[in-house]
Amino acid sequence: MTARKKVVSIEDVARAAGVSITTVSRVINKFPTVKEDNRRKVEEVIRRLNFKPNLAAQRLASGSNYTIGLEIPRYEGIFYSFYAMEVFRSVGIACDNLRVDFLLHLTDGKTSVNAAAVGGVVFADVINNRQHVEDFLKAGTPVVLMNYLAADMDVSSVSVDNAAGAKTAAEHLIHLGHNRIAFVTGDMATQAAQDRLEGYKTALKDAGLAMTEEWVLRGDYSRKSARAAAEKILGMAAARPTAILVSSDDMAMEMVSAFIEGGLKVPEDISIIGFDDDPVCLYGPVALTTVRQPIKEMAQEAVKELYLRMQDPDRQINKIILSTELIIRDSARAPKRSP
Amino acid sequence: MTARKKVVSIEDVARAAGVSITTVSRVINKFPTVKEDNRRKVEEVIRRLNFKPNLAAQRLASGSNYTIGLEIPRYEGIFYSFYAMEVFRSVGIACDNLRVDFLLHLTDGKTSVNAAAVGGVVFADVINNRQHVEDFLKAGTPVVLMNYLAADMDVSSVSVDNAAGAKTAAEHLIHLGHNRIAFVTGDMATQAAQDRLEGYKTALKDAGLAMTEEWVLRGDYSRKSARAAAEKILGMAAARPTAILVSSDDMAMEMVSAFIEGGLKVPEDISIIGFDDDPVCLYGPVALTTVRQPIKEMAQEAVKELYLRMQDPDRQINKIILSTELIIRDSARAPKRSP
DNA sequence: ATGAAAGCGCTAACAG
DNA sequence: CTGTTAGCGCTTTCAT
């Protein structure tokens, strides 16, 4: 509630500079058609009077709003993560660079971005808020999905090929000589978790390896679930897997700790590959081999696409899919010769 | 850039409801002076036409803006942390509850919240952006500081008594019988890190314990710095500390891992206390004793205070200081009898 | 309890 | 290249 103070207006500037408000408006908006002389004069006055255009008035008059909304689920599982942090940071920086405002909305699936306050919205992951996407779409608000591919919706998106990423990682393990490979899922409410599982399955099938349901352990991205998975594996005395593909680095690190505490060596006794390329990978007992997903690029692309769409709502729909990258470090190697 | 579409306006509603736009405005703003009959009629039309008041117009006409800006430094050290996550989440939820918009600005010290876009701003930590605080203050924009106490500025703030928190934790170690207590700092650019160090020093002095500079290890909240600190301590063969107070849980957990890998047992050989009450505490090899700081409460208070200040800019300045709480778990216990 | 009318500060034709 | 003028959609006196 900016109190009604005597704020300097465009009119004050015009008067002080000896030009019309239109000319002032032109220099504010960097129109090329202003005499260099006038421009300088106006800019000087603006600086001297510390004039700030009234945003509400600009938006009302122009009918435009360069505020970008980011709606992201706030469920604990996906929220307290390197991934979410990186999304905020990247979207924040992208907005900063484009000089647009960044309205953040953490949703529990019930409340949505304030439609009246934004010119467009990025949805990072779609979980229980698919309806919101449709609402915005129907209302004609520019929308871009991030880290979520909606094959059935007519909407631009920037996502990552999680299935391919997991497949590549699993293949890496297979090439190393593993044939007993377990998998720990993320929160299956997320599309990424589903796709990663699928990539794992594909790789095994392609290699002609048997897929044991027992070796697909349900995680939810939490360290707690990772520890539970590790304990389950430690309990498989008989034909224990020799390698594990884990759906996040955070979980992978927790499992590494649990294994070491349980008397196993990583990677000597068991290989582990994570997902995310969280910096945390680098500082544990072993540097973690992981699948990097380009969050920063994804955010940049999403914001850019949205920005363009705000300028041209009839722009063609783009479904961009970025690739992951396998980062090979020390936590996965060839299995010990079978006994 | 919401395209100029034929959006339903207050006029459309008025016409359809057979009243004046003033009456419509009154029901939008919940004025009590509207005949029940009219109110119902208008509300029905609003619903039917799916009318959304134009925010820019409302703000321009009323001169008010209920958007809250959050400016937070984006340096990696403090950014990728449970703390920052919790700040976002808590501020986000607080805004959601108050039904105000939440504009996030991650600053590198150069760019600042868009003053024209917000009605007030919360500064979470002040590092290189103190000038921004002063600018907003000077401009008459309501401001509240969070997790930062500026004794010399005339501004409301909500902070945590970090010195007392660290002191209590150190005293806990002393009472357990430790007299060789080390300390790992956070990023000393933050006020919290400075205060925690001070609390540690005070506790030692009060207990008449010698303070060795060698036992104050510089960390920066990163796992990397924690590992370095742990290695330093592992190297102190002679009179190694028997307990360590660490300025964040994340660092503490990393040190626990490093110690275990180095052949020490926690807490048998060495006691550790962290800071934050990050959920990560619970799932490592030992549940971490820690100092909890009430981030959620801090955020709620900050947003509430700001909200009140936006309604009454001349409101009295409040400097709220919340307390920490020592959460005793398993990582700190009495030292083994001296050899 | 309700409506008419005057702006809020700025942008965008349009005319010059 | 510049100024005039008409709104943008809503809130807010001021009458009634």
XYZ file of C-alpha atoms (C1' of nucleotides) in Angstrom:
710
model
C 0.000 0.000 0.000
C 2.320 2.660 -1.222
C 0.925 5.598 0.619
C -0.329 8.382 -1.553
C 2.653 10.630 -1.358
C 3.501 13.474 -3.593
C 5.357 11.364 -6.056
C 6.865 12.958 -9.110
C 4.863 12.182 -12.187
C 5.520 12.238 -15.862
C 3.943 15.638 -15.945
C 6.444 17.070 -13.493
C 9.198 15.754 -15.657
C 7.669 17.168 -18.822
C 7.274 20.574 -17.269
C 10.795 20.657 -15.887
C 12.249 19.534 -19.182
C 10.128 21.840 -21.253
C 8.613 19.133 -23.424
C 5.329 17.266 -23.578
C 4.570 14.198 -21.535
C 4.518 12.218 -24.740
C 8.127 12.991 -25.360
C 8.943 11.956 -21.832
C 7.027 8.756 -22.397
C 9.045 8.211 -25.527
C 12.349 8.490 -23.817
C 11.149 6.233 -21.012
C 10.253 3.621 -23.553
C 13.354 4.189 -25.599
C 11.648 5.190 -28.777
C 14.234 5.978 -31.399
C 12.355 9.027 -32.618
C 13.439 11.612 -30.084
C 15.879 14.384 -30.824
C 19.141 13.624 -29.094
C 19.002 16.995 -27.438
C 15.587 16.417 -25.888
C 16.462 12.937 -24.832
C 19.422 14.120 -22.876
C 17.433 16.900 -21.265
C 14.645 14.551 -20.214
C 17.010 11.944 -18.921
C 18.751 14.555 -16.882
C 15.482 15.715 -15.311
C 14.412 12.154 -14.640
C 17.610 11.550 -12.783
C 17.449 14.826 -10.907
C 13.832 14.383 -9.820
C 14.344 10.688 -9.236
C 11.300 9.956 -11.317
C 10.009 6.379 -11.427
C 7.192 5.668 -13.858
C 4.094 4.363 -12.130
C 3.975 0.723 -13.060
C 0.253 0.351 -12.567
C -0.394 3.270 -14.875
C 1.953 1.888 -17.488
C 0.308 -1.459 -17.326
C -3.163 -0.044 -17.435
C -2.429 2.242 -20.328
C -0.479 -0.249 -22.362
C -2.479 -3.290 -21.439
C 0.724 -5.144 -20.901
C 2.283 -6.751 -17.901
C 5.821 -7.941 -17.903
C 5.590 -9.898 -14.732
C 6.292 -13.582 -14.965
C 4.678 -15.946 -12.532
C 6.280 -19.195 -11.462
C 3.968 -21.774 -10.010
C 5.637 -24.725 -8.376
C 4.273 -27.430 -6.093
C 5.405 -27.089 -2.544
C 5.189 -30.717 -1.455
C 8.059 -31.447 0.830
C 9.415 -34.271 -1.259
C 10.209 -32.254 -4.296
C 10.466 -28.945 -2.563
C 13.426 -29.329 -0.267
C 15.832 -30.186 -2.971
C 18.699 -28.984 -5.000
C 16.402 -29.218 -7.957
C 13.857 -26.736 -6.609
C 16.559 -24.377 -5.422
C 18.098 -24.413 -8.828
C 14.748 -23.758 -10.445
C 14.143 -20.676 -8.317
C 17.578 -19.397 -8.788
C 17.625 -19.948 -12.507
C 14.206 -18.508 -13.149
C 15.055 -15.607 -10.865
C 18.218 -14.835 -12.739
C 16.582 -15.259 -16.116
C 13.893 -12.761 -15.109
C 16.505 -10.431 -13.771
C 18.337 -10.509 -17.069
C 15.203 -9.862 -19.051
C 14.261 -7.134 -16.587
C 10.891 -8.639 -15.907
C 9.385 -9.109 -12.498
C 9.209 -12.519 -10.954
C 6.144 -13.523 -9.000
C 6.564 -16.755 -7.134
C 3.688 -18.951 -6.169
C 4.212 -22.106 -4.194
C 1.108 -24.139 -4.606
C -0.472 -26.902 -2.635
C -2.681 -27.599 -5.599
C -5.433 -25.367 -4.297
C -4.267 -21.805 -4.798
C -2.875 -20.556 -8.043
C -0.824 -17.683 -9.375
C -2.768 -14.446 -9.227
C -3.811 -14.225 -12.841
C -4.367 -10.513 -12.636
C -0.849 -9.870 -11.480
C 1.113 -11.548 -14.230
C 1.557 -11.407 -17.966
C 2.436 -15.054 -18.272
C 3.267 -18.025 -16.158
C 5.803 -20.807 -15.984
C 4.635 -24.019 -14.396
C 7.543 -25.977 -12.993
C 6.306 -29.541 -12.686
C 2.637 -30.229 -12.818
C 1.334 -32.446 -10.076
C -2.031 -31.609 -8.674
C -2.360 -28.353 -10.465
C -3.017 -29.387 -14.007
C -6.324 -27.612 -13.828
C -4.516 -24.335 -13.236
C -2.613 -24.771 -16.457
C -5.821 -25.298 -18.319
C -7.427 -22.301 -16.657
C -4.638 -20.013 -17.732
C -4.613 -21.453 -21.197
C -8.343 -20.954 -21.521
C -8.035 -17.402 -20.274
C -5.509 -16.732 -23.016
C -2.595 -16.120 -20.699
C 0.749 -17.171 -22.127
C 1.936 -20.330 -20.439
C 5.073 -22.422 -20.579
C 5.569 -25.725 -18.827
C 8.927 -26.592 -17.391
C 10.209 -30.030 -16.517
C 6.931 -31.446 -17.644
C 5.874 -32.603 -21.030
C 2.157 -32.631 -21.700
C 1.734 -34.575 -24.890
C -1.985 -33.985 -24.830
C -2.001 -30.247 -24.189
C -1.507 -27.523 -26.711
C 1.137 -25.715 -24.743
C 4.817 -24.906 -25.007
C 7.131 -26.759 -22.711
C 10.764 -27.211 -21.886
C 11.597 -30.539 -20.399
C 14.384 -32.996 -20.005
C 14.633 -36.395 -21.556
C 14.654 -38.227 -18.264
C 13.967 -41.593 -19.797
C 17.001 -41.301 -22.033
C 19.078 -40.091 -19.127
C 18.203 -43.066 -16.988
C 18.630 -45.401 -19.911
C 22.123 -44.098 -20.614
C 23.086 -44.442 -16.985
C 21.775 -47.989 -16.811
C 23.602 -48.831 -20.009
C 26.760 -47.464 -18.521
C 26.391 -49.899 -15.660
C 25.668 -52.723 -18.058
C 28.750 -51.943 -20.109
C 30.788 -51.987 -16.951
C 29.683 -55.557 -16.603
C 26.841 -55.334 -14.131
C 23.853 -57.555 -14.639
C 22.202 -57.209 -11.277
C 21.098 -53.594 -11.282
C 18.595 -52.146 -8.859
C 16.674 -48.912 -9.188
C 15.402 -46.452 -6.624
C 12.538 -44.284 -7.803
C 11.764 -40.696 -6.963
C 8.345 -39.517 -5.944
C 6.173 -41.194 -8.540
C 3.774 -38.289 -8.497
C 6.318 -36.483 -10.631
C 6.709 -37.105 -14.296
C 10.485 -37.115 -14.012
C 10.368 -40.036 -11.600
C 8.122 -42.014 -13.890
C 10.274 -41.369 -16.923
C 13.453 -42.339 -15.149
C 11.973 -45.625 -14.121
C 10.911 -46.236 -17.651
C 14.382 -45.512 -18.990
C 15.846 -48.002 -16.559
C 13.402 -50.666 -17.620
C 14.079 -50.066 -21.277
C 17.816 -50.381 -20.832
C 17.456 -53.668 -19.017
C 15.082 -55.039 -21.563
C 17.254 -53.949 -24.469
C 20.190 -55.710 -22.864
C 18.170 -58.821 -22.331
C 18.505 -58.579 -18.565
C 15.798 -59.863 -16.306
C 13.869 -57.186 -14.511
C 13.083 -58.120 -10.948
C 10.322 -56.142 -9.342
C 12.113 -56.681 -6.077
C 14.921 -54.524 -7.364
C 12.746 -51.550 -8.107
C 12.610 -49.771 -4.797
C 10.134 -47.037 -4.093
C 11.742 -43.816 -2.983
C 10.243 -40.358 -2.818
C 13.379 -38.197 -3.114
C 13.754 -38.078 0.667
C 16.842 -39.234 2.487
C 14.613 -41.262 4.688
C 13.257 -43.290 1.823
C 16.781 -43.734 0.498
C 17.975 -45.151 3.776
C 15.060 -47.551 3.812
C 15.965 -48.678 0.309
C 19.587 -49.148 1.307
C 18.601 -51.261 4.243
C 16.420 -53.378 2.080
C 19.333 -53.989 -0.238
C 21.691 -54.735 2.616
C 19.181 -57.349 3.695
C 19.312 -59.145 0.336
C 22.116 -61.441 1.371
C 21.683 -63.949 -1.421
C 21.822 -62.358 -4.832
C 22.284 -58.753 -3.937
C 22.436 -56.261 -6.808
C 25.924 -55.101 -7.699
C 24.815 -51.694 -8.899
C 22.064 -49.227 -8.183
C 20.665 -46.411 -10.208
C 19.142 -43.838 -7.881
C 16.707 -41.121 -8.933
C 18.448 -38.297 -7.097
C 21.884 -37.474 -5.800
C 20.584 -36.707 -2.400
C 19.136 -40.175 -2.082
C 22.239 -41.666 -3.656
C 24.487 -39.992 -1.107
C 22.357 -41.220 1.718
C 22.591 -44.726 0.364
C 26.344 -44.474 0.047
C 26.520 -43.534 3.731
C 24.193 -46.339 4.705
C 26.213 -48.874 2.741
C 29.483 -47.771 4.250
C 27.951 -47.970 7.692
C 26.681 -51.411 6.772
C 30.175 -52.553 5.923
C 30.087 -52.331 2.154
C 32.536 -50.412 0.051
C 31.469 -48.080 -2.706
C 32.208 -48.678 -5.499
C 34.182 -51.843 -4.766
C 31.235 -53.810 -3.472
C 28.445 -51.880 -5.011
C 28.217 -49.244 -7.722
C 25.928 -46.274 -7.456
C 24.774 -43.667 -9.931
C 22.712 -40.663 -8.931
C 20.682 -38.048 -10.732
C 20.909 -34.237 -10.747
C 24.580 -33.368 -10.432
C 23.956 -31.765 -7.107
C 27.206 -30.239 -5.779
C 26.718 -32.537 -2.821
C 28.049 -35.307 -5.064
C 31.539 -34.017 -4.819
C 32.135 -33.962 -1.126
C 31.098 -37.287 0.272
C 33.232 -40.377 0.749
C 33.216 -40.969 -3.003
C 32.573 -38.550 -5.798
C 29.269 -39.600 -7.261
C 28.723 -40.604 -10.847
C 25.501 -38.930 -11.840
C 23.138 -37.871 -14.573
C 23.174 -34.138 -14.949
C 19.992 -32.435 -15.976
C 20.328 -28.917 -17.327
C 18.074 -27.054 -14.941
C 19.579 -23.684 -15.614
C 19.178 -24.072 -19.347
C 15.679 -25.362 -18.864
C 14.734 -22.319 -16.824
C 16.332 -19.946 -19.261
C 14.592 -21.544 -22.190
C 11.284 -21.561 -20.378
C 11.488 -17.914 -19.439
C 12.660 -16.945 -22.898
C 9.892 -18.889 -24.566
C 7.353 -17.328 -22.237
C 8.744 -13.884 -22.873
C 8.422 -14.318 -26.597
C 4.967 -15.704 -26.188
C 3.921 -12.690 -24.146
C 4.955 -10.527 -27.045
C 3.314 -12.724 -29.597
C 0.606 -14.894 -28.086
C -0.029 -16.563 -31.392
C 3.501 -17.777 -31.619
C 3.939 -21.360 -32.585
C 3.868 -23.925 -29.798
C 7.287 -25.329 -28.979
C 7.968 -28.474 -27.059
C 11.659 -28.326 -26.306
C 13.344 -31.386 -24.906
C 16.831 -31.032 -23.489
C 19.243 -33.874 -22.996
C 20.923 -35.059 -19.903
C 24.587 -35.805 -19.557
C 26.232 -38.678 -17.786
C 28.930 -37.390 -15.471
C 31.342 -40.179 -14.713
C 33.067 -39.946 -11.383
C 34.072 -42.580 -8.863
C 30.997 -44.309 -7.527
C 30.467 -46.756 -10.345
C 32.941 -49.229 -11.731
C 33.139 -52.795 -12.967
C 31.833 -55.372 -10.509
C 34.180 -57.699 -8.689
C 34.595 -60.965 -10.490
C 31.655 -63.155 -9.528
C 32.620 -65.526 -6.734
C 1.929 -8.728 -22.043
C -1.614 -9.798 -21.601
C -2.893 -9.293 -25.070
C -5.622 -6.739 -25.429
C -8.488 -9.129 -25.600
C -12.110 -8.372 -25.032
C -11.927 -8.933 -21.326
C -15.019 -8.396 -19.268
C -14.826 -5.154 -17.392
C -16.588 -3.721 -14.422
C -18.895 -1.988 -16.837
C -20.049 -5.231 -18.388
C -20.842 -6.506 -14.954
C -22.709 -3.372 -13.993
C -24.814 -3.496 -17.126
C -25.644 -7.157 -16.745
C -26.570 -6.694 -13.120
C -28.547 -3.550 -13.700
C -26.547 -1.435 -11.270
C -23.833 1.201 -11.516
C -20.156 0.383 -11.659
C -19.814 1.994 -8.265
C -22.013 -0.640 -6.740
C -20.033 -3.351 -8.443
C -16.869 -1.802 -7.093
C -18.422 -1.858 -3.654
C -19.188 -5.508 -3.729
C -15.721 -6.292 -5.081
C -14.241 -4.459 -2.160
C -16.692 -5.869 0.325
C -18.195 -2.600 1.427
C -20.878 -3.238 4.006
C -23.234 -0.676 2.488
C -24.760 -2.676 -0.322
C -28.276 -4.017 -0.259
C -28.145 -7.747 0.193
C -30.260 -8.156 -2.882
C -27.884 -6.211 -5.114
C -24.877 -7.900 -3.680
C -26.188 -11.300 -4.567
C -27.108 -10.214 -8.028
C -23.699 -8.707 -8.697
C -21.870 -11.663 -7.281
C -23.870 -13.941 -9.497
C -23.016 -11.942 -12.609
C -19.346 -11.798 -11.645
C -19.289 -15.532 -11.407
C -21.222 -16.051 -14.595
C -19.100 -13.670 -16.623
C -15.934 -14.806 -14.877
C -15.019 -11.244 -14.204
C -11.576 -10.523 -12.751
C -10.892 -6.946 -11.721
C -7.974 -5.443 -13.565
C -5.210 -5.256 -11.001
C -3.360 -2.444 -12.676
C -6.498 -0.334 -12.748
C -7.218 -1.064 -9.122
C -3.737 -0.135 -8.133
C -3.698 2.988 -10.205
C -7.029 4.177 -8.915
C -6.437 3.320 -5.311
C -2.774 4.103 -5.188
C -2.162 0.924 -3.304
C -0.182 -2.174 -4.057
C -0.405 -5.291 -1.995
C 2.556 -7.006 -3.505
C 5.353 -7.959 -1.172
C 8.887 -8.144 -2.464
C 11.483 -10.476 -0.998
C 15.072 -9.576 -1.676
C 17.609 -12.215 -0.790
C 21.266 -12.552 -1.697
C 21.957 -15.300 -4.145
C 25.532 -16.143 -3.235
C 26.006 -19.844 -3.507
C 27.110 -20.282 0.060
C 23.947 -19.147 1.680
C 21.710 -19.838 -1.238
C 21.836 -23.592 -1.661
C 20.672 -24.353 1.794
C 17.840 -25.600 3.829
C 17.741 -22.162 5.333
C 17.075 -20.371 2.063
C 14.541 -22.976 0.980
C 12.708 -22.539 4.211
C 12.735 -18.777 3.816
C 11.160 -18.961 0.384
C 8.657 -21.483 1.420
C 7.667 -19.669 4.581
C 7.430 -16.263 3.006
C 5.537 -17.772 0.112
C 3.022 -19.404 2.367
C 2.667 -16.344 4.549
C 1.894 -14.258 1.478
C -0.506 -16.855 0.262
C -2.383 -16.734 3.537
C -2.575 -12.968 3.517
C -3.578 -13.101 -0.123
C -0.847 -10.775 -1.181
C 1.395 -11.293 -4.139
C 4.956 -12.376 -3.667
C 7.653 -10.899 -5.833
C 10.965 -12.635 -5.454
C 14.241 -10.953 -6.189
C 17.506 -12.813 -5.900
C 20.180 -10.213 -5.734
C 23.857 -10.242 -6.434
C 24.112 -6.928 -4.643
C 23.702 -4.986 -7.847
C 20.073 -5.256 -8.833
C 17.252 -4.619 -6.453
C 13.552 -5.317 -6.118
C 11.554 -3.336 -8.637
C 10.354 -0.555 -6.396
C 7.475 0.282 -8.677
C 6.113 -3.215 -8.507
C 5.771 -3.676 -4.778
C 4.065 -2.120 -1.826
C 6.718 -3.186 0.620
C 9.784 -5.355 0.837
C 11.289 -7.947 3.108
C 15.059 -8.183 3.075
C 16.216 -11.620 4.124
C 19.809 -11.180 5.229
C 21.668 -8.100 4.254
C 25.064 -8.682 2.776
C 26.093 -6.419 -0.009
C 22.754 -4.805 -0.438
C 22.510 -2.554 2.549
C 22.265 0.382 0.233
C 19.061 -1.039 -1.191
C 17.499 -1.057 2.242
C 18.387 2.555 2.697
C 17.068 3.447 -0.716
C 13.686 1.928 0.002
C 13.567 3.502 3.400
C 14.375 6.888 1.963
C 11.707 6.445 -0.685
C 9.178 5.802 2.055
C 8.498 2.210 1.075
C 7.645 -0.049 4.010
C 10.563 -2.324 4.778
C 11.164 -5.183 7.173
C 14.472 -6.921 7.712
C 14.562 -10.614 8.350
C 17.359 -12.597 9.933
C 19.312 -9.410 10.249
C 19.371 -6.919 13.038
C 20.470 -3.427 12.111
C 21.048 -1.691 15.401
C 21.887 1.516 13.624
C 18.988 1.664 11.219
C 15.527 2.894 11.941
C 13.791 -0.130 10.529
C 11.674 -3.005 11.735
C 13.302 -6.399 11.831
C 12.702 -9.968 12.838
C 15.810 -11.860 13.719
C 17.053 -14.750 15.739
C 19.259 -14.608 18.764
C 22.067 -16.544 17.192
C 24.609 -15.614 19.829
C 22.412 -17.009 22.575
C 21.741 -20.118 20.517
C 25.410 -20.836 20.035
C 26.126 -20.021 23.655
C 23.506 -22.462 24.879
C 24.842 -25.175 22.619
C 28.396 -24.592 23.785
C 27.241 -24.636 27.397
C 25.508 -27.910 26.760
C 28.826 -29.373 25.648
C 30.560 -27.886 28.659
C 28.004 -29.370 31.012
C 28.510 -32.723 29.395
C 32.075 -32.436 30.527
C 33.859 -31.235 27.427
C 36.601 -28.716 27.778
C 38.212 -28.994 24.387
C 35.545 -27.579 22.132
C 36.121 -26.486 18.565
C 33.936 -24.279 16.437
C 33.287 -24.189 12.708
C 32.020 -20.870 11.416
C 29.561 -20.173 8.648
C 30.169 -17.633 5.936
C 31.394 -14.685 7.944
C 29.791 -12.284 5.503
C 26.517 -13.121 7.210
C 25.485 -11.656 10.497
C 24.259 -15.014 11.753
C 27.709 -16.532 11.333
C 29.323 -13.704 13.237
C 26.838 -13.910 16.074
C 27.204 -17.651 16.432
C 30.931 -17.338 16.736
C 30.492 -14.700 19.361
C 28.109 -16.883 21.368
C 30.632 -19.681 21.322
C 33.376 -17.406 22.550
C 31.217 -16.033 25.326
C 30.311 -19.479 26.576
C 33.939 -20.519 26.711
C 34.988 -17.380 28.463
C 32.163 -17.594 30.986
C 33.198 -21.151 31.767
C 36.785 -20.124 32.175
C 37.918 -22.274 29.287
C 40.837 -21.286 27.153
C 39.955 -20.221 23.652
C 42.398 -21.516 21.090
C 42.318 -19.717 17.781
C 43.390 -22.991 16.248
C 40.042 -24.444 17.211
C 38.016 -21.831 15.436
C 37.809 -23.165 11.919
C 36.628 -21.060 9.029
C 33.745 -22.594 7.169
C 31.399 -20.968 4.693
C 28.334 -23.192 5.017
C 29.543 -25.421 2.192
C 30.126 -29.125 2.572
C 33.491 -28.598 1.047
C 34.599 -26.258 3.782
C 33.203 -28.658 6.373
C 35.250 -31.508 5.017
C 38.348 -29.359 5.093
C 37.636 -28.499 8.719
C 37.130 -32.153 9.583
C 40.411 -33.076 7.991
C 42.161 -30.374 9.917
C 40.752 -31.766 13.124
C 41.621 -35.312 12.184
C 45.147 -34.050 11.737
C 45.357 -32.698 15.280
C 46.707 -35.910 16.716
C 47.896 -34.490 19.991
C 45.222 -32.626 21.873
C 42.344 -32.998 19.538
C 39.042 -31.349 20.537
C 36.465 -33.700 21.977
C 33.508 -31.717 20.761
C 32.662 -29.426 17.891
C 29.991 -26.841 17.469
C 29.248 -26.403 13.784
C 27.399 -23.447 12.283
C 25.079 -25.496 10.103
C 23.633 -28.976 9.995
C 24.754 -29.502 6.491
C 28.355 -28.877 7.460
C 27.902 -30.916 10.618
C 26.636 -33.907 8.669
C 29.536 -33.693 6.302
C 31.931 -33.653 9.220
C 30.244 -36.662 10.764
C 30.785 -38.567 7.531
C 34.376 -37.435 7.315
C 35.057 -38.494 10.890
C 33.524 -41.888 10.408
C 35.569 -42.381 7.284
C 38.585 -41.257 9.263
C 37.980 -43.963 11.819
C 36.388 -41.926 14.584
C 33.066 -42.692 16.166
C 30.394 -40.071 16.690
C 29.573 -39.357 19.454
C 31.848 -41.814 21.252
C 35.082 -40.226 20.105
C 33.844 -36.817 19.242
C 30.640 -34.901 19.919
C 29.034 -32.697 17.314
C 26.286 -30.121 17.452
C 24.859 -28.506 14.370
C 22.674 -25.521 13.626
C 19.342 -25.222 11.771
C 17.394 -28.373 12.509
C 17.546 -29.338 8.897
C 15.590 -32.588 8.342
C 18.860 -33.980 7.032
C 19.867 -34.332 10.689
C 17.616 -37.257 11.179
C 18.763 -39.641 8.544
C 22.505 -39.902 8.776
C 24.546 -42.351 10.787
C 23.610 -40.492 13.971
C 20.714 -38.200 14.661
C 22.232 -34.782 15.040
C 21.904 -32.613 18.112
C 21.256 -29.155 16.787
C 20.159 -25.614 17.435
C 16.831 -24.963 15.837
C 16.116 -21.505 14.528
C 12.489 -20.650 13.904
C 12.621 -19.717 10.260
C 8.950 -20.225 9.636
C 7.978 -18.022 12.539
C 10.534 -15.466 11.478
C 9.075 -15.305 7.990
C 5.533 -15.117 9.257
C 6.390 -12.328 11.646
C 8.289 -10.454 8.997
C 5.469 -10.640 6.493
C 2.892 -9.737 9.098
C 4.899 -6.795 10.294
C 5.373 -5.631 6.735
C 1.708 -6.036 5.996
C 0.752 -3.903 8.966
C 3.329 -1.361 8.003
C 1.935 -1.156 4.496
C -1.397 -0.255 6.009
C 0.074 2.193 8.467
C 3.470 3.429 7.343
C 3.859 5.461 10.499
C 3.552 2.426 12.656
C 6.068 2.078 15.398
C 9.337 0.373 14.564
C 9.621 -3.144 15.972
C 12.782 -5.118 16.356
C 11.630 -8.605 17.137
C 14.172 -11.154 18.279
C 13.163 -14.796 18.362
C 14.909 -17.459 20.360
C 16.512 -20.650 19.245
C 15.966 -24.018 20.780
C 18.500 -26.697 21.498
C 17.325 -30.023 20.110
C 19.126 -32.806 21.874
C 19.582 -35.959 19.861
C 22.426 -38.431 19.639
C 25.508 -36.720 18.286
C 26.710 -35.147 21.533
C 27.384 -36.888 24.798
C 29.893 -36.866 27.634
C 33.491 -37.352 26.537
C 35.325 -40.545 27.268
C 37.306 -40.356 30.458
C 40.556 -38.631 29.629
C 43.272 -41.192 29.059
C -27.934 2.546 -0.196
C -26.730 4.176 -4.754
C -24.956 6.734 -8.861
C -22.453 10.499 -11.595
C -18.347 12.129 -12.461
C -13.637 13.194 -11.714
C -9.445 11.477 -11.837
C -5.153 7.845 -10.901
C -0.370 8.306 -14.401
C 0.636 6.690 -18.393
C 0.471 5.048 -23.571
C -1.022 5.364 -28.237
C -3.222 7.026 -32.163
C -3.427 11.077 -34.778
C -2.290 15.366 -36.546
C 1.051 18.408 -37.541
C 10.384 14.699 -34.519
C 6.707 16.496 -31.318
C 2.343 17.671 -29.051
C -2.868 16.956 -28.391
C -6.129 14.110 -26.887
C -8.590 10.203 -25.773
C -8.808 6.518 -23.124
C -6.936 2.070 -20.014
C -10.544 0.012 -15.765
C -11.148 1.032 -11.498
C -11.754 3.842 -6.863
C -13.435 7.667 -4.615
C -15.635 11.894 -3.413
C -19.911 14.092 -3.470
C -24.669 14.279 -4.159
C -28.930 12.261 -3.749
